[in-house]
Every structure is written in C-alpha cells, then in structure tokens.
Short mmCIF file of C-alpha atoms in Angstrom, two decimals:
data_model
loop_
_atom_site.label_atom_id
_atom_site.label_comp_id
_atom_site.label_asym_id
_atom_site.label_seq_id
_atom_site.Cartn_x
_atom_site.Cartn_y
_atom_site.Cartn_z
CA ARG A 1 17.03 -21.70 17.27
CA GLN A 2 17.99 -24.41 19.74
CA ALA A 3 19.79 -21.92 22.02
CA SER A 4 18.41 -21.65 25.54
CA LYS A 5 17.70 -18.43 27.42
CA ALA A 6 20.88 -18.81 29.45
CA GLU A 7 22.99 -19.24 26.31
CA ILE A 8 21.38 -16.19 24.67
CA ALA A 9 21.96 -14.07 27.81
CA ARG A 10 25.60 -15.21 28.04
CA ALA A 11 26.21 -14.40 24.36
CA TYR A 12 24.57 -10.99 24.81
CA ARG A 13 26.82 -10.08 27.76
CA GLN A 14 29.93 -11.09 25.84
CA LEU A 15 28.97 -9.09 22.75
CA ALA A 16 27.84 -6.13 24.84
CA ARG A 17 31.26 -5.93 26.54
CA GLN A 18 32.95 -6.22 23.16
CA TYR A 19 30.94 -3.62 21.27
CA HIS A 20 29.80 -1.14 23.93
CA PRO A 21 30.77 2.36 22.61
CA ASP A 22 31.92 3.65 26.02
CA ARG A 23 34.61 1.01 26.19
CA TYR A 24 36.55 2.22 23.16
CA ARG A 25 36.54 5.99 23.78
CA GLY A 26 37.18 6.75 20.09
CA GLU A 27 39.61 3.89 19.59
CA PRO A 28 38.94 1.20 16.95
CA ALA A 29 36.62 -1.56 18.15
CA GLY A 30 38.34 -4.17 16.02
CA GLY A 31 38.27 -4.88 12.31
CA GLU A 32 39.02 -2.64 9.40
CA GLY A 33 37.05 0.60 9.10
CA SER A 34 35.34 0.15 12.45
CA GLY A 35 35.34 2.71 15.23
CA ALA A 36 33.21 4.10 18.02
CA GLN A 37 30.34 4.86 15.63
CA ALA A 38 30.43 1.39 14.12
CA ALA A 39 30.59 -0.13 17.60
CA HIS A 40 27.57 1.93 18.63
CA GLU A 41 25.55 0.74 15.64
CA LYS A 42 26.62 -2.83 16.28
CA PHE A 43 25.65 -2.55 19.93
CA LEU A 44 22.14 -1.28 18.98
CA LEU A 45 21.65 -4.31 16.76
CA ILE A 46 22.78 -6.65 19.53
CA ALA A 47 20.46 -4.97 22.04
CA ALA A 48 17.50 -5.21 19.63
CA ALA A 49 18.27 -8.88 19.01
CA TYR A 50 18.42 -9.62 22.73
CA GLU A 51 15.15 -7.76 23.41
CA THR A 52 13.51 -9.91 20.72
CA LEU A 53 14.92 -13.27 21.79
CA LYS A 54 14.77 -13.00 25.59
CA ASP A 55 10.93 -13.08 25.58
CA GLU A 56 9.19 -16.30 24.59
CA GLU A 57 6.32 -14.61 22.73
CA THR A 58 8.49 -12.24 20.70
CA ARG A 59 10.93 -15.05 19.97
CA LYS A 60 8.06 -17.19 18.68
CA ASP A 61 6.88 -14.31 16.46
CA TYR A 62 10.42 -13.87 15.13
CA ASP A 63 10.72 -17.58 14.26
CA TYR A 64 7.32 -17.42 12.55
CA MET A 65 8.49 -14.40 10.54
CA LEU A 66 11.57 -16.32 9.36
CA ASP A 67 9.39 -19.23 8.25
CA HIS A 68 6.68 -17.04 6.63
CA PRO A 69 8.35 -13.94 5.20
CA GLU A 70 5.41 -13.35 2.81
CA GLU A 71 3.03 -12.42 5.69
CA TYR A 72 4.40 -8.92 5.93
CA TYR A 73 1.34 -7.15 7.39
CA ARG A 74 0.85 -9.81 10.05
CA HIS A 75 4.44 -9.33 11.26
CA TYR A 76 3.97 -5.56 11.17
CA TYR A 77 0.81 -5.79 13.28
CA HIS A 78 2.30 -8.16 15.87
CA TYR A 79 5.42 -6.07 16.25
CA TYR A 80 3.64 -2.79 16.95
CA SER A 81 0.92 -4.42 19.02
CA ARG A 82 3.61 -5.68 21.38
CA ARG A 83 5.60 -2.44 21.29
CA LEU A 84 2.57 -0.31 22.09
CA ALA A 85 0.88 -2.72 24.49
CA PRO A 86 0.64 -1.46 28.10
CA LYS A 87 3.42 -2.70 30.34
CA VAL A 88 1.07 -3.09 33.33
CA ASP A 89 -1.59 -5.78 33.42
CA VAL A 90 -5.00 -4.38 32.50
CA THR A 91 -6.58 -6.32 35.38
CA ILE A 92 -4.40 -4.48 37.88
CA VAL A 93 -5.28 -1.13 36.31
CA ILE A 94 -9.01 -1.89 36.51
CA LEU A 95 -8.70 -3.11 40.10
CA VAL A 96 -6.79 -0.01 41.22
CA THR A 97 -9.29 2.26 39.44
CA VAL A 98 -12.27 0.54 41.06
CA CYS A 99 -10.62 0.76 44.50
CA ALA A 100 -9.86 4.47 44.01
CA ILE A 101 -13.45 5.18 42.92
CA SER A 102 -14.78 3.19 45.89
CA VAL A 103 -12.64 5.11 48.39
CA PHE A 104 -13.68 8.45 46.90
CA GLN A 105 -17.32 7.32 46.86
CA PHE A 106 -17.27 6.26 50.51
CA PHE A 107 -15.65 9.45 51.81
CA SER A 108 -17.96 11.55 49.63
CA TRP A 109 -20.98 9.85 51.20
CA TRP A 110 -19.56 10.42 54.67
CA SER A 111 -19.09 14.09 53.87
CA SER A 112 -22.72 14.38 52.67
CA TYR A 113 -23.94 12.55 55.78
CA ASN A 114 -22.00 14.88 58.10
CA GLU A 115 -23.36 17.91 56.23
CA ALA A 116 -26.90 16.60 56.80
CA ILE A 117 -26.22 16.10 60.53
CA ASN A 118 -24.73 19.61 60.83
CA TYR A 119 -27.76 21.06 59.07
CA LEU A 120 -30.24 19.19 61.30
CA ALA A 121 -28.32 20.33 64.37
CA SER A 122 -28.89 23.93 63.27
CA VAL A 123 -32.67 23.50 62.79
CA PRO A 124 -34.43 24.71 65.99
CA LYS A 125 -37.05 21.93 65.89
CA TYR A 126 -34.54 19.09 65.97
CA ARG A 127 -32.03 20.91 68.14
CA ILE A 128 -34.58 21.55 70.91
CA GLN A 129 -35.71 17.92 70.86
CA ALA A 130 -32.13 16.64 70.96
CA THR A 131 -31.25 19.03 73.81
CA GLU A 132 -34.26 17.85 75.81
CA ILE A 133 -33.28 14.19 75.32
CA ALA A 134 -29.71 14.99 76.38
CA ARG A 135 -30.97 16.68 79.57
CA GLN A 136 -33.21 13.72 80.38
CA GLN A 137 -30.28 11.34 79.99
CA GLY A 138 -28.06 13.61 82.09
CA LEU A 139 -25.51 14.07 79.32
CA LEU A 140 -25.41 17.85 79.44
CA ASN A 141 -24.85 17.93 83.20
CA LYS A 142 -21.63 15.98 82.81
CA THR A 143 -20.14 18.69 80.64
CA LYS A 144 -20.42 21.31 83.40
CA GLU A 145 -17.90 20.04 85.91
CA LYS A 146 -16.40 22.13 88.70
CA GLY A 147 -13.15 22.23 90.56
CA LYS A 148 -9.95 21.01 88.98
CA ASN A 149 -11.80 19.43 86.07
CA ARG A 150 -13.49 22.67 85.15
CA ARG A 151 -13.12 23.51 81.47
CA SER A 152 -13.51 26.65 79.41
CA LYS A 153 -16.84 27.70 77.96
CA GLU A 154 -15.57 26.95 74.48
CA GLU A 155 -14.70 23.35 75.37
CA VAL A 156 -18.08 22.85 77.09
CA ARG A 157 -19.91 24.27 74.06
CA GLU A 158 -18.01 21.98 71.67
CA GLU A 159 -18.79 18.90 73.79
CA GLU A 160 -22.48 19.84 74.02
CA GLU A 161 -22.56 20.25 70.24
CA GLU A 162 -21.10 16.77 69.77
CA ILE A 163 -23.65 15.30 72.19
CA ILE A 164 -26.54 16.93 70.32
CA LYS A 165 -25.19 15.65 66.97
CA ASP A 166 -24.82 12.11 68.35
CA ILE A 167 -28.43 12.14 69.55
CA ILE A 168 -29.60 13.37 66.13
CA LYS A 169 -27.62 10.58 64.46
CA ASN A 170 -29.25 7.95 66.67
CA LYS A 171 -32.81 9.34 66.66
CA ILE A 172 -33.29 10.55 63.09
CA ASP A 173 -33.43 8.12 60.19
CA ILE A 174 -31.92 10.02 57.26
CA LYS A 175 -32.85 8.55 53.89
CA GLY A 176 -31.95 9.27 50.30
CA GLY A 177 -28.65 10.76 49.17
CA TYR A 178 -27.71 11.93 52.68
CA GLN A 179 -28.24 8.65 54.50
CA LYS A 180 -25.48 7.03 56.54
CA PRO A 181 -23.06 5.32 54.14
CA LYS A 182 -22.69 1.56 54.22
CA ILE A 183 -19.60 -0.33 53.15
CA TYR A 184 -21.67 -2.72 51.02
CA ASP A 185 -22.99 0.13 48.86
CA ILE A 186 -19.65 1.16 47.38
CA LEU A 187 -18.67 0.13 43.87
CA LEU A 188 -16.06 -2.48 44.86
CA PHE A 189 -18.46 -4.50 47.02
CA GLN A 190 -21.25 -4.10 44.47
CA ILE A 191 -19.02 -5.71 41.83
CA LEU A 192 -17.86 -8.49 44.17
CA LEU A 193 -21.42 -9.23 45.30
CA ALA A 194 -22.94 -8.95 41.82
CA PRO A 195 -23.16 -12.77 41.32
CA PHE A 196 -24.91 -13.12 44.68
CA TYR A 197 -27.39 -10.35 43.80
CA TRP A 198 -28.09 -11.92 40.41
CA CYS A 199 -28.78 -15.33 41.95
CA LYS A 200 -30.97 -13.72 44.60
CA TYR A 201 -32.92 -11.82 41.94
CA ILE A 202 -33.44 -14.95 39.82
CA VAL A 203 -34.73 -16.89 42.85
CA TRP A 204 -37.01 -13.99 43.81
CA TYR A 205 -38.31 -13.63 40.24
CA CYS A 206 -39.11 -17.36 40.04
CA TRP A 207 -40.90 -17.10 43.38
CA TRP A 208 -42.88 -14.09 42.09
CA ILE A 209 -43.97 -15.96 38.94
CA TYR A 210 -44.92 -19.04 40.93
CA CYS A 211 -46.93 -17.20 43.63
CA PHE A 212 -48.68 -14.44 41.70
CA THR A 213 -48.84 -15.73 38.12
CA ILE A 214 -49.24 -19.48 38.47
CA LYS A 215 -51.02 -19.76 41.83
CA GLY A 216 -52.76 -16.37 41.54
CA GLN A 217 -52.16 -15.23 45.13
CA GLU A 218 -53.09 -11.71 46.22
CA TYR A 219 -50.34 -9.12 46.60
CA GLY A 220 -49.07 -8.24 50.07
CA VAL A 221 -48.15 -4.73 51.20
CA GLU A 222 -44.48 -5.10 50.17
CA GLU A 223 -45.44 -6.47 46.77
CA LYS A 224 -47.91 -3.64 46.19
CA LEU A 225 -45.31 -1.03 47.10
CA TYR A 226 -42.81 -2.74 44.79
CA ILE A 227 -45.21 -2.55 41.82
CA ILE A 228 -45.97 1.11 42.59
CA ARG A 229 -42.24 1.89 42.74
CA ARG A 230 -41.71 0.22 39.37
CA TYR A 231 -44.55 2.26 37.84
CA MET A 232 -43.00 5.45 39.23
CA LYS A 233 -39.55 4.43 37.90
CA MET A 234 -37.89 5.18 41.21
CA SER A 235 -34.91 3.46 42.81
CA GLN A 236 -35.23 1.74 46.16
CA SER A 237 -33.40 4.55 47.98
CA GLN A 238 -35.59 7.21 46.33
CA PHE A 239 -38.75 5.34 47.26
CA ASP A 240 -37.54 4.81 50.83
CA SER A 241 -36.98 8.56 51.21
CA LEU A 242 -40.72 9.20 50.72
CA GLU A 243 -42.82 9.94 53.80
CA ASP A 244 -44.96 7.19 55.29
CA HIS A 245 -48.18 9.11 54.66
CA GLN A 246 -47.33 9.25 50.94
CA LYS A 247 -46.93 5.48 50.78
CA LYS A 248 -50.18 5.11 52.71
CA THR A 249 -51.91 7.30 50.12
CA PHE A 250 -50.51 5.10 47.33
CA LEU A 251 -51.98 2.03 48.98
CA GLU A 252 -55.34 3.68 49.66
CA ARG A 253 -55.65 4.67 46.02
CA GLN A 254 -54.61 1.17 44.90
CA LEU A 255 -51.88 2.47 42.60
CA TRP A 256 -50.51 -1.05 42.05
CA ILE A 257 -53.38 -1.34 39.55
CA ARG A 258 -52.19 0.14 36.26
CA GLU A 259 -55.41 2.03 35.49
CA ASN A 260 -55.43 3.70 38.93
CA TYR A 261 -51.81 4.70 38.54
CA GLU A 262 -52.44 6.30 35.14
CA VAL A 263 -55.27 8.38 36.66
CA TYR A 264 -53.01 9.40 39.56
CA LYS A 265 -50.23 10.32 37.14
CA ARG A 266 -52.50 12.58 35.10
CA GLU A 267 -53.72 14.26 38.29
CA GLN A 268 -50.16 14.94 39.39
CA GLU A 269 -49.28 16.41 36.00
CA GLU A 270 -52.32 18.70 36.08
CA GLU A 271 -51.53 19.80 39.61
CA LEU A 272 -47.94 20.55 38.60
CA LYS A 273 -49.16 22.65 35.66
CA LYS A 274 -51.43 24.65 37.99
CA LYS A 275 -48.60 25.26 40.44
CA MET A 276 -46.28 26.38 37.66
CA ALA A 277 -49.00 28.67 36.26
CA MET A 278 -49.46 30.31 39.67
CA ASP A 279 -45.76 30.53 40.46
CA PRO A 280 -44.54 34.14 39.86
CA ARG A 281 -41.08 32.92 38.83
CA TRP A 282 -42.61 30.69 36.16
CA LYS A 283 -44.77 33.60 34.98
CA ARG A 284 -41.70 35.80 34.64
CA TYR A 285 -39.92 33.08 32.69
CA ARG A 286 -42.84 32.67 30.26
CA ARG A 287 -43.03 36.44 29.83
CA TRP A 288 -39.31 36.57 29.07
CA MET A 289 -39.61 33.71 26.57
CA LYS A 290 -42.47 35.52 24.85
CA ASN A 291 -40.87 38.96 24.70
CA GLU A 292 -37.09 38.52 24.74
CA GLY A 293 -36.35 34.83 24.74
CA PRO A 294 -34.67 32.71 22.03
CA GLY A 295 -36.14 32.94 18.56
CA ARG A 296 -37.11 36.60 18.80
CA LEU A 297 -35.19 39.10 16.65
CA THR A 298 -35.27 42.72 17.78
CA PHE A 299 -33.34 45.89 17.06
CA ILE A 300 -32.03 47.75 20.10
CA ASP A 301 -32.16 51.54 19.84
CA ASP A 302 -28.99 53.19 21.11
#
C-alpha cells in the first residue's frame, strides 16, 4: 500500500514484458505447467491490477474493499459506477450541446429573416416603394453603366434586386418570428446573461411594488401595456408584433383594468364564434363531424 505511482508503473512494465503472450509464441513462459495460455491469463490479471491501482479514486476504493470486505453491495456499486461512467466531463458535453443549439438557432433565424425579406421584395406594394426610394437616392442609375464597365442584363437585374432588398431591410421593421436575429437572443447568451436578467427583474419588481403598491402612483403608458400583455399571456416579441392601432385600442378601452379586459375577452370570443359560424370551411367541417366524423358507425353498401 505504500508503493508510489512510479513504483507501480515500473513493476507493471516489468511484469508486462515477462508475461505478455506475444513474447513467448507458444513457448513456456516459465514455471511448471505454464505456457502461452497461462501467460495470457496472468497478463490480464496484471493489466486489471494496474488499471485499478494507477488511478487514485479506484485505488482508494480497492483499499476500502480490503478493509471492509463485508460491504459487498457498496463495492459492487462503486465498481460499475466507475466502469460505466462517461469518460468525457459532463460539463464539456453540456457546453458543446448548448453551443451547437445556439449556432443552429442563429442560422435558423437568419434563414427565416431572409425568407421574410425575399417575400416582401416580391410584394408589389413594398417593391414599388423601395424602387422609388432607390431612384431618388440614385442607386439604380449606378447599375446601368456604359462603355467598358457595361454589364449584362442579368448582372444588372441581380444588383437591382440586392439594392431593393437592402432598402426593405432598412425601411421595414419586421417583428415577431421573422425579425432580424440578435446575438444576445441565442441560448448561449441567454444562459450567460441569466444572472444579470434575474437581478434586473428583482430590481424592477421592487421598484414596481414601491411605486404602484406603496406610493399608489398612476400607471404610465408602458406600465399599462405591460399589464395588458400579462393579461393576454403574450410574450414580449408577440406583443411587439401587434400593430400600433391595436395597442391604441387597448389603451382606449382601458384593458389594464381587469374588469374591462374580461369584457373585451368575451367580446373577442363571441366575434370568433360568429366568424367560424359564417366561414364555409368551418361549416363543412361541422357537417362532416355530424354525418361522417368520429363516433358515427355506418354500413357502406358495396
């Protein structure tokens, strides 16, 4: 037990050279009744002993087993827990997974954003406006050069398309799931900045309690919109994607007051029911559910 790691490694190398099966090639390894097979079995024991003693944790478990042979199940558990434990640190696995998800998330958002820009560039309303802005700024005139710098129609068309898309990117504020991705919105930065966000939320919540509960101040526009968003159970990005006239209607109807919001909610539900009742597709669906939908047993005549 007093042997050091260097002494154990030196003893292992000596015994490995002595008992390695490839060294004997069928000749006796030494001792009566020993041969290549016996040397192989001996070498496996030596290798298992070295694997146990070269690591401090397994060596400590082995010493504990020698001192407490009655704790059979504990030794059994520790042995297989170490044998089956992952070789790579779990922290590294989690970090690599989070980074991979973040990269995929960022490029996925960029793809959605580019799809939105391509769609808006194909809508006549936005395309005409962007083309007019490009003409006013003299950007389209630069694409039609003459002389040696003259380019093909295809190249001019591609450059004009890029100019129109750039103007749409700068002039149109896309919100919701197709908005321009930001590096701080990906999972990795959200995890890293989580303590900051929590501290910020706690400070804001204390300020809210102090101003509106203790001092009884009146709500501002931002506070009213925040309460309305909470009542509607919408995320910040979803609420930001709403049109300005919708938010103005919320404020005019004073939806930050719970009773007013409940009335508004019932009105919206009734309006939705009327629209669904008048929708021909919904009528067809209800007719199908009544005549042929689930729960109806019929015999089909051949």
